[in-house]
Amino acid sequence: GRTNRPGDGMLGRDRNDMRKMMCNVFLTTTVGIEFWKRMCKEHGIRPDGTLEEDTNIGDVKDVFFYQADDDRYTPRAVLMDLEPKVIGGIKKGDYRGLFNPDNMWSASEERGAGNNWASGHAQGEAKAEEIFDMINREADNSDSLEGFQLCHSIAGGTGSGMGSWLLEALHDRFPKKLIQTYSVFPHSESDVVVQPYNSILSLKRLVLHADSVVVLDNASLHSIASNILHLENPDFPELNKLISTVMAAATAPLRFPGYTHASLSSVMSSLITTPRLHFLMAGYTPLSSLSPNAQIVRKTSLLDVMTKLIQPKNIMAHVPLNRGKYISLLNMIEGEVDMSQIWSCTQKIRDKHLSNAFIPWGPSGVQVMLSNSSPFTKTNQKVSGLMLANHTSMHHLLANCVRRFDTLFKRGAFVENYRNHGTLFAENLEEFTDSREEVNSVVEEYKACEKADYIDYGKVQSLENVIA
Amino acid sequence: RERMSLVRKTEEVLVADLFYVFQGLDGTYLKYSVDEERYQLDPFLSSTLPMGYKSLVLKLCELGLVYRKCSAYIEEYEQLYEDKKLGFVDQSFFAAIKEELHEYYKILAQMDDHNKTCTDTASKLTLKRVLFWSREPLQHLKLICTFLETSKSQGEGVITPLFEFSMHGNPAYSGLFQRLLFKASVPIFEIILTWVFEGTIQDPHNEFFIKTDQNCSQSHEDMWHKKYYLPYISTGDVQGMPPFVPVPIAESILRIGKSINFIKSCGKSLSPQDAKLQECMRSELLNPSIVISERIFDSLLSSVSLSIDTLLLDTIVKEFRFFDHVEAIKDYLFLGRDDFAEQFVSGVQKELKKPAVSIYRHNITSILDSAVQATKPRDEMSKILEHLTFGINLPKVEDKSTTGWEVFSLEYSISPPLHAIFTSRVTELHGQISGILWKVRRACHSLNTLWRRYQDSSLSIKPVFEVQPLLHRSYLLQSQMRSFLSNWVSFINYSVIHSSWKQFKNHTPYVNSFDELIEAYQKWVENISEYVLYGNRDKRWNHYFSLLLDLVMQFSNNQEELISDTLLLANERKHPPAPQILEINEDLLEDDTSDEVHETELEKAYREKLSSEHLLAFNKTSKDYKLLLATLGLTREHKDGELVITGVKELSFSLNFNNFY
């Protein structure tokens, strides 16, 4: 049962509860473990959940951790996989004592989702109560839950299929909580033939049920790994490290609160203007610091960092930036910088690189915020930065998915595999065309958003609805 | 020959007479004429004595005259002394003068002695010998006399003229006056020593250049800023300022004693090390061979002031945790911790929505406490943060329409002795700054809530397609408002508060005295107020800025209503009321066009409200918003006489980054 939400907004649910905790769901468990390793390091927590040293480092640990009865810190995390291998690895690894063992879920039989969205979706639905036992427990544990973070891939079976089911279910059961995803978009030259189907079906859920999606384009991740990190055969560990770096930097203001953006909603709302255009791109610098053989990084200034953050090579989405417009752009700077320079830096950046790069229908510009950083991860580079941006050229990435879907779907290839799982495809294949339309409408809206008359886009939508 | 012997005899008589004259008395032949104010020779002698002798005698009488003058001054003084009108300085000055006269008497006695015991006529005193002998005492007495005349006519006490006389190039002069100056200054030195080591003023005759304001309160603010003062500084009148105490020295003397009082009032005692310093300084200063000049205190004071300044700074910074307080003010009162501000504003709004008269203090207290605790302050900060409180300033006339928002303010209570830094003026600025930041925070929060409302309603609202044009424009207006507020907040937080905080922190290791610390802090707060309140210079800015924030609040409320209305309708469209459906279906069988006729009550009400109330409200808000931005000078060039305000250039640049306006 889904998205039947009678009385949404009418019921006297208290909207003013204090929100700030985050519950994290990882469907790519390898990223999960990498991310939590990093969290532990930043907050001075040992693999067994005890503190490195008992000093206050100006952080707020309970956004991402809770303290068990024995004072050990436990991640507010649920790790899920349809293949027991990775979870089995974690249960035997260094961090086995960190996670709540009840929050690690893997399908009992060793069959996975076979890269089939429908299989993942159906398996999720079948195990709904089991899974929501974990999630509800985490949610109940957080006396002021702000939202969920979901990390998954949209190409395979588990992350995309089960992830999609989870998005629907979370949206249904927690209609007022924010859902932020870190979604890995597939490489066009993948070995998984049905990947275009999986992607389009997942994207529909990302459009409808996620509040914000940080797009991590596999093509860009690979080119960063080979061109910047100089890895000959970029492997999962490096890519996972990249992803967890982005996630860590994006959540730093929540965990090390400063002057602004200390809540997920304040970060998201400064980037997302209209509800459907919520596919964000991320950039990070200095990426070379993530290399296993990182060399010494030269001292960087605020201007350097801000300039690098808008260079395509540092951005984790392979899109033609110069052919679109920024809807919003947020720079999260970490490290020792002279903040009195913000104004002059943004001015220089605008005049040099961004003179006509923003949407014409409203005021927008480079926003800069200073993140506090962990004393435990002081690195040799003085300054680092994460850029999150809402850019209209994201429609190229989405349109690609639509195009690849169309090519495959026209031939009716492999659709039989989807009919065998769950109920969605039992009667017809409308779910496919439906999903395609949903994604395509976002592509269209992103295109419309580049023009000044976007202000009247509501009329178009309204008209379309009437026709429909 | 006979005449010669007569002259010689006369000379002897006259020499004997002169001894009387020299003591200001009348002799047998030499008598003081009150009318002519000089000594006169007996008329008989005057006519018989040769001209040369006569003038010699009269010349010698000058010493007598000078002596008479001196003793007249001294008598005058003794009269004053009996009347208790003389200060310690004058007392010791006249004592010194008397000592000088005493020397003079000694010489007279010696001379008299010599004359009486001398049997040899040839070595008896002659007028010429007396003249020779009296030259020095005369000069001496004359100097004293001139000085007394000058100082009396100037009426500024004796120290200043003494100091000037002591600068004379002639060592005979300067020696005498240094001697007198030293003796006259000893009481001042004593007062200074008591002040700089004990912090008390023992000055019954009001001779000290530092004064006490008896009327000021006992607060630490007044104790530091008002109670002790240099009249010279406020009036520019040098009276009472010893010339060997230049203004900077006087200020540092003032500061030292003030600091001692301040430290004592903090319940601390001075270190034993100071006793040593005191002994050292006392023996140096009270040594008669000291040369009194403008530089006398330079080296003497520096070690004392260094030690006391360090002690006071340490007390304030370490014991009274000054920097922790400033951090608490920056992060909590000025809402520099976003997580605190967000949690508090969202927690407290339920309470503050109520009418002002019916809010419960203890509710707010517990919300404030939990918001503070949620930021996980360091243990020592938790204690400091108890100073974070709030005020409810109820209007005098009870008015049900006043909500909690209008009467609530965050406050920071200052405990002694920090009032000296957080003076009432500074505290007032704190309040004003915090007030604006709080109001902005409330507007930001309401926009944030609205944004979340947009997010979580967007799917459910879909069936009500006719609201889309308005809603879409609302999204964009919301984002315009957010853009303005977040630019303002970023600008204030990063470019103003954070940058000047860094400056303030970096500067503090170089702060040498409490006054410098007070000044540095004041500068920090004033800099913030310059940008947050625009220095209170142009009330119009504050007025329009408040209007803008009110508009944001109003917009949020209107939108909230629009969305609630729309969701009601969306729900009805999704789940049409069952009995009516049957009716409609029956009708439909007969008449296909009855769709509109059977519009439900809700549909009808919504349609009307949307096209009138909601649309009008939106258009008005949108127009007003543009107008206010322009009025604030943010979206167009300034013309002469319009608001030209610090920081507006930066703000309007960020706001207009993509040249939208």
Coordinates of C-alpha atoms in Angstrom, one line a residue, chain B residues 239-533:
Chain B
Q239 CA 45.0 73.3 38.2
G240 CA 46.1 70.8 40.8
M241 CA 48.1 68.8 38.3
P242 CA 51.7 68.8 39.6
P243 CA 53.9 69.7 36.6
F244 CA 56.1 66.7 37.3
V245 CA 53.0 64.5 36.6
P246 CA 52.3 64.7 32.9
V247 CA 48.9 63.6 31.7
P248 CA 49.9 60.0 30.6
I249 CA 51.6 59.5 34.0
A250 CA 48.6 60.8 35.8
E251 CA 46.4 58.4 33.9
S252 CA 48.6 55.5 34.7
I253 CA 48.6 56.5 38.4
L254 CA 44.8 56.7 38.2
R255 CA 44.6 53.3 36.6
I256 CA 46.9 51.6 39.1
G257 CA 44.9 52.8 42.1
K258 CA 41.6 52.1 40.4
S259 CA 42.9 48.6 39.5
I260 CA 43.8 48.0 43.1
N261 CA 40.3 48.9 44.3
F262 CA 38.8 46.8 41.5
I263 CA 40.9 43.8 42.3
K264 CA 40.0 44.2 46.0
S265 CA 36.3 44.4 45.1
C266 CA 36.7 41.1 43.2
G267 CA 37.6 39.6 46.5
K268 CA 41.3 39.2 45.6
S269 CA 44.3 40.4 47.5
L270 CA 47.5 41.8 46.0
S271 CA 50.5 39.6 45.6
P272 CA 53.3 39.8 48.3
Q273 CA 55.6 40.8 45.5
D274 CA 54.0 44.2 45.5
A275 CA 55.2 44.9 49.0
K276 CA 58.7 44.7 47.8
L277 CA 58.0 47.0 44.9
Q278 CA 56.3 49.4 47.3
E279 CA 59.4 49.6 49.6
C280 CA 61.6 50.1 46.6
M281 CA 59.5 52.8 45.1
R282 CA 59.0 54.5 48.5
S283 CA 62.7 54.7 49.2
E284 CA 63.5 56.0 45.8
L285 CA 60.8 58.6 45.7
L286 CA 61.4 59.9 49.2
N287 CA 65.1 60.3 48.8
P288 CA 66.0 64.1 49.1
S289 CA 68.6 63.8 46.4
I290 CA 66.0 62.9 43.8
V291 CA 65.8 65.3 41.0
I292 CA 62.2 66.2 40.4
S293 CA 61.4 66.5 36.7
E294 CA 58.7 65.4 34.3
R295 CA 60.4 62.1 33.9
I296 CA 60.5 61.3 37.6
F297 CA 57.8 58.7 37.5
D298 CA 58.7 57.1 34.2
S299 CA 60.8 54.3 35.5
L300 CA 59.3 54.3 39.0
L301 CA 55.8 53.4 37.8
S302 CA 56.4 51.1 35.0
S303 CA 57.0 47.9 37.1
V304 CA 54.2 48.7 39.4
S305 CA 51.7 49.3 36.6
L306 CA 52.9 46.2 34.7
S307 CA 52.4 44.0 37.7
I308 CA 49.0 45.4 38.6
D309 CA 47.7 45.5 35.0
T310 CA 48.7 41.8 34.6
L311 CA 47.0 40.9 37.8
L312 CA 43.8 42.6 36.9
L313 CA 43.8 41.2 33.3
D314 CA 44.4 37.7 34.7
T315 CA 41.6 38.1 37.2
I316 CA 39.2 39.2 34.6
V317 CA 40.2 36.7 31.9
K318 CA 41.0 33.7 34.0
E319 CA 39.0 34.0 37.1
F320 CA 35.9 35.7 35.7
R321 CA 36.2 33.9 32.3
F322 CA 35.8 37.0 30.2
F323 CA 36.4 35.3 26.9
D324 CA 34.0 32.5 27.6
H325 CA 31.4 35.2 28.2
V326 CA 32.2 36.9 24.9
E327 CA 31.9 33.6 23.2
A328 CA 28.5 32.9 24.8
I329 CA 27.4 36.4 23.7
K330 CA 28.5 35.8 20.2
D331 CA 27.2 32.2 19.8
Y332 CA 24.0 32.4 21.9
L333 CA 22.9 36.0 22.4
F334 CA 23.9 36.9 18.9
L335 CA 22.7 33.5 17.6
G336 CA 26.1 32.6 16.1
R337 CA 25.4 28.9 16.8
D338 CA 22.9 28.0 14.1
D339 CA 21.9 24.8 15.8
F340 CA 21.0 26.6 19.0
A341 CA 19.1 29.3 17.3
E342 CA 17.2 26.9 15.1
Q343 CA 16.3 24.7 17.9
F344 CA 15.3 27.5 20.2
V345 CA 13.2 29.4 17.8
S346 CA 11.4 26.3 16.7
G347 CA 10.8 25.2 20.2
V348 CA 9.7 28.5 21.6
Q349 CA 7.3 29.6 18.9
K350 CA 4.4 27.6 20.2
E351 CA 4.7 29.6 23.5
L352 CA 5.4 33.0 21.8
K353 CA 2.4 32.7 19.6
K354 CA 0.2 33.1 22.6
P355 CA -1.0 36.6 23.8
A356 CA 1.8 38.2 25.7
V357 CA -0.2 38.2 28.9
S358 CA -0.6 34.4 29.0
I359 CA 2.9 33.1 28.3
Y360 CA 4.6 31.1 31.0
R361 CA 8.1 32.1 31.9
H362 CA 9.0 28.6 33.1
N363 CA 8.0 27.1 29.8
I364 CA 10.3 29.3 28.0
T365 CA 13.0 28.7 30.5
S366 CA 13.0 25.0 30.0
I367 CA 12.9 25.4 26.2
L368 CA 15.9 27.7 26.4
D369 CA 17.7 25.3 28.7
S370 CA 17.2 22.3 26.4
A371 CA 18.2 24.3 23.3
V372 CA 21.4 25.3 25.1
Q373 CA 22.1 21.8 26.3
A374 CA 21.5 20.3 22.8
T375 CA 24.5 22.2 21.6
K376 CA 26.6 20.1 24.0
P377 CA 28.6 23.0 25.5
R378 CA 31.8 22.3 27.2
D379 CA 31.5 21.7 30.9
E380 CA 32.9 25.1 31.8
M381 CA 30.7 26.8 29.2
S382 CA 27.6 25.3 30.7
K383 CA 28.1 27.4 33.8
I384 CA 28.7 30.5 31.8
L385 CA 25.6 29.9 29.7
E386 CA 23.5 30.2 32.8
H387 CA 23.8 33.9 32.1
L388 CA 21.8 33.5 29.0
T389 CA 18.3 34.5 29.9
F390 CA 15.4 36.3 28.4
G391 CA 13.1 39.2 29.1
I392 CA 9.3 39.6 28.8
N393 CA 8.6 43.3 28.5
L394 CA 4.9 43.5 28.9
P395 CA 3.3 46.6 27.6
K396 CA 2.0 49.0 30.2
V397 CA -1.5 48.9 28.7
E398 CA -2.7 45.4 28.6
D399 CA -3.5 44.4 25.0
K400 CA -4.7 41.0 24.0
S401 CA -3.4 41.4 20.5
T402 CA 0.2 41.7 21.6
T403 CA 1.8 38.3 21.1
G404 CA 4.7 36.8 22.9
W405 CA 6.9 37.5 20.0
E406 CA 6.6 41.2 20.5
V407 CA 7.5 41.2 24.1
F408 CA 10.2 38.5 24.1
S409 CA 13.9 39.2 24.0
L410 CA 17.0 37.2 24.6
E411 CA 19.2 38.6 27.3
Y412 CA 22.5 38.1 28.8
S413 CA 22.8 38.8 32.4
I414 CA 26.2 40.2 33.5
S415 CA 27.6 39.4 36.8
P416 CA 30.0 41.5 38.8
P417 CA 32.7 42.6 38.2
L418 CA 32.3 42.3 34.4
H419 CA 30.0 45.4 34.3
A420 CA 33.1 47.4 33.9
I421 CA 33.4 45.9 30.4
F422 CA 29.8 45.2 29.7
T423 CA 28.8 48.7 30.6
S424 CA 25.2 49.8 30.4
R425 CA 25.8 51.3 27.0
V426 CA 27.4 48.1 25.7
T427 CA 24.6 46.0 27.2
E428 CA 22.1 48.3 25.5
L429 CA 23.8 47.6 22.2
H430 CA 23.8 43.9 23.0
G431 CA 20.1 44.0 23.4
Q432 CA 19.5 46.0 20.2
I433 CA 21.7 43.7 18.1
S434 CA 20.2 40.5 19.6
G435 CA 16.8 41.9 19.0
I436 CA 17.3 42.4 15.3
L437 CA 19.1 39.1 14.9
W438 CA 16.3 37.3 16.7
K439 CA 13.7 38.9 14.5
V440 CA 15.6 37.9 11.4
R441 CA 16.0 34.4 12.7
R442 CA 12.3 34.2 13.3
A443 CA 11.6 35.2 9.7
C444 CA 14.2 32.7 8.4
H445 CA 12.7 30.0 10.4
S446 CA 9.2 30.7 9.1
L447 CA 10.5 30.6 5.5
N448 CA 12.2 27.4 6.3
T449 CA 9.0 25.9 7.7
L450 CA 7.2 27.2 4.6
W451 CA 9.8 25.5 2.4
R452 CA 9.3 22.2 4.2
R453 CA 5.6 22.7 3.8
Y454 CA 6.1 23.1 0.0
Q455 CA 8.2 20.0 -0.1
D456 CA 5.9 17.7 1.8
S457 CA 2.7 19.0 0.2
S458 CA 3.9 19.1 -3.4
L459 CA 2.8 15.6 -4.2
S460 CA -0.5 15.7 -2.4
I461 CA -1.5 19.0 -3.8
K462 CA -1.2 17.8 -7.4
P463 CA -4.9 17.2 -8.0
V464 CA -5.6 20.9 -7.4
F465 CA -4.0 21.9 -10.7
E466 CA -5.6 25.4 -10.7
V467 CA -3.4 26.5 -7.8
Q468 CA -0.2 25.7 -9.7
P469 CA 0.3 29.1 -11.3
L470 CA 0.0 30.9 -8.0
L471 CA 1.9 28.3 -6.1
H472 CA 4.8 28.3 -8.6
R473 CA 5.1 32.1 -8.3
S474 CA 5.0 31.7 -4.5
Y475 CA 7.9 29.2 -4.6
L476 CA 9.9 31.8 -6.5
L477 CA 8.9 34.7 -4.2
Q478 CA 9.8 32.5 -1.2
S479 CA 13.2 31.9 -2.7
Q480 CA 13.7 35.7 -3.3
M481 CA 12.9 36.4 0.3
R482 CA 15.2 33.5 1.4
S483 CA 17.9 34.9 -0.9
F484 CA 17.7 38.3 0.8
L485 CA 17.6 36.9 4.3
S486 CA 20.4 34.4 3.9
N487 CA 22.6 36.9 2.2
W488 CA 22.0 39.3 5.0
V489 CA 22.6 36.6 7.6
S490 CA 25.8 35.4 5.9
F491 CA 27.0 38.9 5.5
I492 CA 26.5 39.7 9.2
N493 CA 27.8 36.4 10.5
Y494 CA 30.8 35.9 8.3
S495 CA 31.9 39.4 7.1
V496 CA 31.0 41.2 10.2
I497 CA 30.7 39.2 13.4
H498 CA 33.2 36.4 12.6
S499 CA 35.8 38.6 11.0
S500 CA 35.8 41.2 13.7
W501 CA 35.8 38.4 16.3
K502 CA 38.9 37.0 14.7
Q503 CA 40.5 40.5 14.9
F504 CA 39.4 40.9 18.4
K505 CA 40.8 37.5 19.4
N506 CA 44.1 38.0 17.5
H507 CA 44.5 41.4 19.1
T508 CA 44.0 40.3 22.7
P509 CA 47.5 38.9 23.3
Y510 CA 48.7 42.4 22.7
V511 CA 46.3 44.0 25.2
N512 CA 48.3 45.4 28.1
S513 CA 45.7 46.8 30.3
F514 CA 42.1 46.4 31.4
D515 CA 41.2 49.7 29.7
E516 CA 42.5 48.4 26.4
L517 CA 40.5 45.2 26.8
I518 CA 37.4 47.3 27.5
E519 CA 38.1 49.4 24.4
A520 CA 38.7 46.4 22.2
Y521 CA 35.5 44.7 23.3
Q522 CA 33.6 48.0 22.8
K523 CA 35.0 48.3 19.3
W524 CA 33.9 44.8 18.5
V525 CA 30.3 45.4 19.6
E526 CA 30.2 48.8 18.0
N527 CA 31.4 47.3 14.7
I528 CA 28.6 44.8 14.8
S529 CA 26.0 47.4 15.6
E530 CA 27.4 49.5 12.8
Y531 CA 26.2 46.8 10.4
V532 CA 23.3 45.3 12.2
L533 CA 21.7 48.5 13.4

